[in-house]
Amino acid sequence: IQPTVLVHGGSGNIADIKLPKIRLGVKRAARIGHDVLQRTGSVLDAVEQAVNSLEEDINFNAGYGSALTYESQVEMDAAIMHGAQLEAGCVSLVRDIIHPITLARRIMENTRHRYLAGEGAMRIAAAEGFDILPKGALVTTASLESLAKFKKILNKTGGSNSYGSPGTVGAVAVDACGNVAAATSIGGITGKLPGRIGDSPVLGAGTYADNESGAVSATGHGESIMRFNVVSRVLALVHHSNCTIQQAAAQVLGEMTKRFNETAGIIAIDHRGQLGIYFTSQRMSWAYQRGAELHCGVDPDEDEFENVI
Amino acid sequence: IQPTVLVHGGSGNIADIKLPKIRLGVKRAARIGHDVLQRTGSVLDAVEQAVNSLEEDINFNAGYGSALTYESQVEMDAAIMHGAQLEAGCVSLVRDIIHPITLARRIMENTRHRYLAGEGAMRIAAAEGFDILPKGALVTTASLESLAKFKKILNKTGGSNSYGSPGTVGAVAVDACGNVAAATSIGGITGKLPGRIGDSPVLGAGTYADNESGAVSATGHGESIMRFNVVSRVLALVHHSNCTIQQAAAQVLGEMTKRFNETAGIIAIDHRGQLGIYFTSQRMSWAYQRGAELHCGVDPDEDEFENVI
C-alpha cells in the first residue's frame, strides 16, 4: 500500500470565482498531510494536520470562516478516528478555538470520554492550553453575508433548510501497513438554530475509520447524512460485498439523494489503499497526494494532476 | 407480522434487591407501548410512550432518577427514529424535563434540524410548552449516593470509567405492516464530565430504525458502543448476510466485548418481526408484549412468561 492522504473541502454549489482559492487550499492540505505522514508515520497526525490547515483557511466552513448560527455565532463540530484500535474523539458546539479537530483528538487521548459538547468541551480546551480567541474572532465578512442572505431567503420562502454552506473539511489517510484514519471538521449550516449538531461528529454518519474496511469523511446535508447513516452504510458495503469503495460510495450516495432529495459527497480510503471520491452535489473540492503525485478536482470526473517532487 | 413492543431497562450489574421493581417497570412499559400500538397503530407513539413510562420511573437511569455528572447535575441524551421514512430526532445535554424522548420527537417533527443539544434544545422544550422543572427536581437520593460512591472509587483507584450506571431505557416496536421504530433515553454514566455525550443519541451507535432491516436500541458502555458503531453493525449483518437479528446481536456484542473489554446489551426487532435480545453484561432487564403474551427477563436465558388478557 502506498501511503496516501486525501482531503475534501466540502460539497455544494461552489461559485466559479472561489475555485482558485479552494483548489489551492485542498492541495495544500493534502501536501501537508502527506508530509506529516512521511515524517511521523502516523495517519492520525496526517489527518489532523491536513484538517488544521483547512480550519485556518478562511475559504472553508471550519475553524476560521465557519458558517454562523441564526444568532451570528460560531458553533463547531468535529470528529477524528483511528482505524486500528477504533479510537475516536468527537466535539460539538465548540467556539472560539481555531482547531476543533485537535480538541477532538485531545478528548480521545486525555479524557475518559469520547464525545464532549458545549461548555464541557470548552473546559477541556482551556485545561489543554488551547488559545481561547476573543468572541467573534472566527466570524468573517463572508460568513456574515451568507447569514444575511439566508435570512432574506427564509423570510421570502418560509424555509430553506439546505441553503448552501459548502466547505466542511475532512481528511482520510492510509499508511504502508494499511492503518487508516479519518477526520472531519465543520462550522455547520448557515442560519442553523443554536445547539444544532450535524453529521460530522456522529461516528458512522459523517466520520468513521476501521482498518478492517476503511476510512470515510462525508460532507453535504448533515441531517440527511445522519438519518441515512451514510458512512456506516458505505463501509458495510465494502465489508460485506465485493464492491470497491468507489462503487459503495456511489451506491449509498445515490440512494440517499433519491430518498431525501438532498446531496452529499464522500472521500474514502479502503484498507487496501483504494480511493473513493464521489458526490451527488454540483461540485466537491478534493485533493490527494500519493508518492510524488498530487491530484485535485472540483467538478464531476475532473482529475487534475501534477508532480510535486 | 404480529405487532410487538420490546423494551429494555438497561444492562449491567443489577442488584438482586432491585429486581422486583425493575421487572415491574419494564413489564409496565411493554404493556403501555403495546396498548398504544393497538390503539393508535403508530410504532412511533408506542416506543415514545413506553420510554415515557420508564423516564418517569425512579428505578431507571433516564428522566427522573438519571445518573449525575461529576458536578451533581442531570444531563440527558435521547433519540427516536421511525424506520419508514428514516425520520429521526436526537437530543443531548438536556435538563429539567421529565421526557427527553418526547423532546427528541418534537425536534424531529417541528424543526428543520434532527439533533439539538444543550441550551438550544432547551429553547425548543420551552417553545413546545414542556414543563421546565425546578433545578434539581430529577435528582434522587439514589443517584446522589451512586455519585458519592463513584467519587470514592475514583479517588482510590484513579479511574473507573465503567463504574456501573445501569438503567438506560429503550424500546423497539413493529406493526403488522413491518413498520419499525426505536427509542433510547438515558441520564448517562455516573460521575461523567459535564458535556459528555454517550451512544444513545448517536444514530447508528445506540439507536437506529430502518424498515429494510430492523430497529435496535443499545445499552451499556456508551464510549465503546459509539466507537464500535454497534447498532449499525447489527443491522448491516442482518441486511447483508443470512443471519437472524439475534445471531447478529450476539456476534457484534461478542466482538465489541472482546475488543474493548466492556459490556453492552441490545434489544432489536427485524423487519419480519423477529426479536433479538442479547447482552454481554451480567444482566439486562427487558420485556415485550406480543398479542396476549407478556415476556420478561433479567438473567441470561431467562424468559418469564404470563398471559395478560
PDB file of N, CA and C in Angstrom, chain B residues 7 11 24 26 75 102 118 162 192 216 226 249 260-261 287 292 294 309:
ATOM      1  N   VAL B   7     -39.028  -3.676  25.226  1.00  0.00           N
ATOM      2  CA  VAL B   7     -38.306  -2.602  25.921  1.00  0.00           C
ATOM      3  C   VAL B   7     -37.125  -3.165  26.712  1.00  0.00           C
ATOM      4  N   SER B  11     -28.479  -2.419  30.966  1.00  0.00           N
ATOM      5  CA  SER B  11     -27.649  -3.596  31.226  1.00  0.00           C
ATOM      6  C   SER B  11     -26.633  -3.262  32.300  1.00  0.00           C
ATOM      7  N   LEU B  24     -41.063  -5.001  37.306  1.00  0.00           N
ATOM      8  CA  LEU B  24     -42.356  -4.329  37.226  1.00  0.00           C
ATOM      9  C   LEU B  24     -42.297  -3.186  36.214  1.00  0.00           C
ATOM     10  N   VAL B  26     -40.222  -2.609  33.569  1.00  0.00           N
ATOM     11  CA  VAL B  26     -40.115  -2.943  32.135  1.00  0.00           C
ATOM     12  C   VAL B  26     -41.396  -3.618  31.644  1.00  0.00           C
ATOM     13  N   GLU B  75     -27.843  15.587  33.050  1.00  0.00           N
ATOM     14  CA  GLU B  75     -27.712  15.969  31.637  1.00  0.00           C
ATOM     15  C   GLU B  75     -28.095  14.748  30.811  1.00  0.00           C
ATOM     16  N   THR B 102     -39.586  12.676  24.252  1.00  0.00           N
ATOM     17  CA  THR B 102     -40.644  13.457  23.610  1.00  0.00           C
ATOM     18  C   THR B 102     -40.075  14.733  22.997  1.00  0.00           C
ATOM     19  N   GLY B 118     -28.086  20.915  24.518  1.00  0.00           N
ATOM     20  CA  GLY B 118     -27.876  21.994  25.478  1.00  0.00           C
ATOM     21  C   GLY B 118     -28.954  23.059  25.436  1.00  0.00           C
ATOM     22  N   SER B 162     -15.981   2.722  33.805  1.00  0.00           N
ATOM     23  CA  SER B 162     -17.180   1.932  33.540  1.00  0.00           C
ATOM     24  C   SER B 162     -17.924   1.627  34.825  1.00  0.00           C
ATOM     25  N   LYS B 192     -19.899  11.393  35.151  1.00  0.00           N
ATOM     26  CA  LYS B 192     -19.384  11.838  33.845  1.00  0.00           C
ATOM     27  C   LYS B 192     -19.003  13.310  33.899  1.00  0.00           C
ATOM     28  N   VAL B 216     -33.232  -1.096  16.495  1.00  0.00           N
ATOM     29  CA  VAL B 216     -32.367  -1.542  17.585  1.00  0.00           C
ATOM     30  C   VAL B 216     -32.175  -0.417  18.599  1.00  0.00           C
ATOM     31  N   MET B 226     -20.347   3.522  20.942  1.00  0.00           N
ATOM     32  CA  MET B 226     -20.169   4.552  19.925  1.00  0.00           C
ATOM     33  C   MET B 226     -18.990   4.226  19.021  1.00  0.00           C
ATOM     34  N   ALA B 249     -26.908  -9.758  16.774  1.00  0.00           N
ATOM     35  CA  ALA B 249     -26.667  -9.087  18.051  1.00  0.00           C
ATOM     36  C   ALA B 249     -25.577  -9.812  18.837  1.00  0.00           C
ATOM     37  N   PHE B 260     -12.982  -4.364  23.391  1.00  0.00           N
ATOM     38  CA  PHE B 260     -12.835  -3.248  24.325  1.00  0.00           C
ATOM     39  C   PHE B 260     -12.927  -3.663  25.786  1.00  0.00           C
ATOM     40  N   ASN B 261     -13.224  -4.926  26.047  1.00  0.00           N
ATOM     41  CA  ASN B 261     -13.391  -5.388  27.419  1.00  0.00           C
ATOM     42  C   ASN B 261     -14.460  -4.574  28.166  1.00  0.00           C
ATOM     43  N   ALA B 287     -38.508  -6.621  28.511  1.00  0.00           N
ATOM     44  CA  ALA B 287     -39.867  -7.185  28.496  1.00  0.00           C
ATOM     45  C   ALA B 287     -40.476  -6.901  27.141  1.00  0.00           C
ATOM     46  N   ALA B 292     -51.386 -11.525  23.534  1.00  0.00           N
ATOM     47  CA  ALA B 292     -51.688 -11.592  24.961  1.00  0.00           C
ATOM     48  C   ALA B 292     -50.475 -11.987  25.785  1.00  0.00           C
ATOM     49  N   LEU B 294     -46.974 -11.672  27.603  1.00  0.00           N
ATOM     50  CA  LEU B 294     -46.014 -10.714  28.158  1.00  0.00           C
ATOM     51  C   LEU B 294     -44.798 -11.500  28.645  1.00  0.00           C
ATOM     52  N   ILE B 309     -54.188 -11.127  29.017  1.00  0.00           N
ATOM     53  CA  ILE B 309     -55.564 -10.783  28.643  1.00  0.00           C
ATOM     54  C   ILE B 309     -56.549 -11.778  29.245  1.00  0.00           C
TER      55      ILE B 309
END
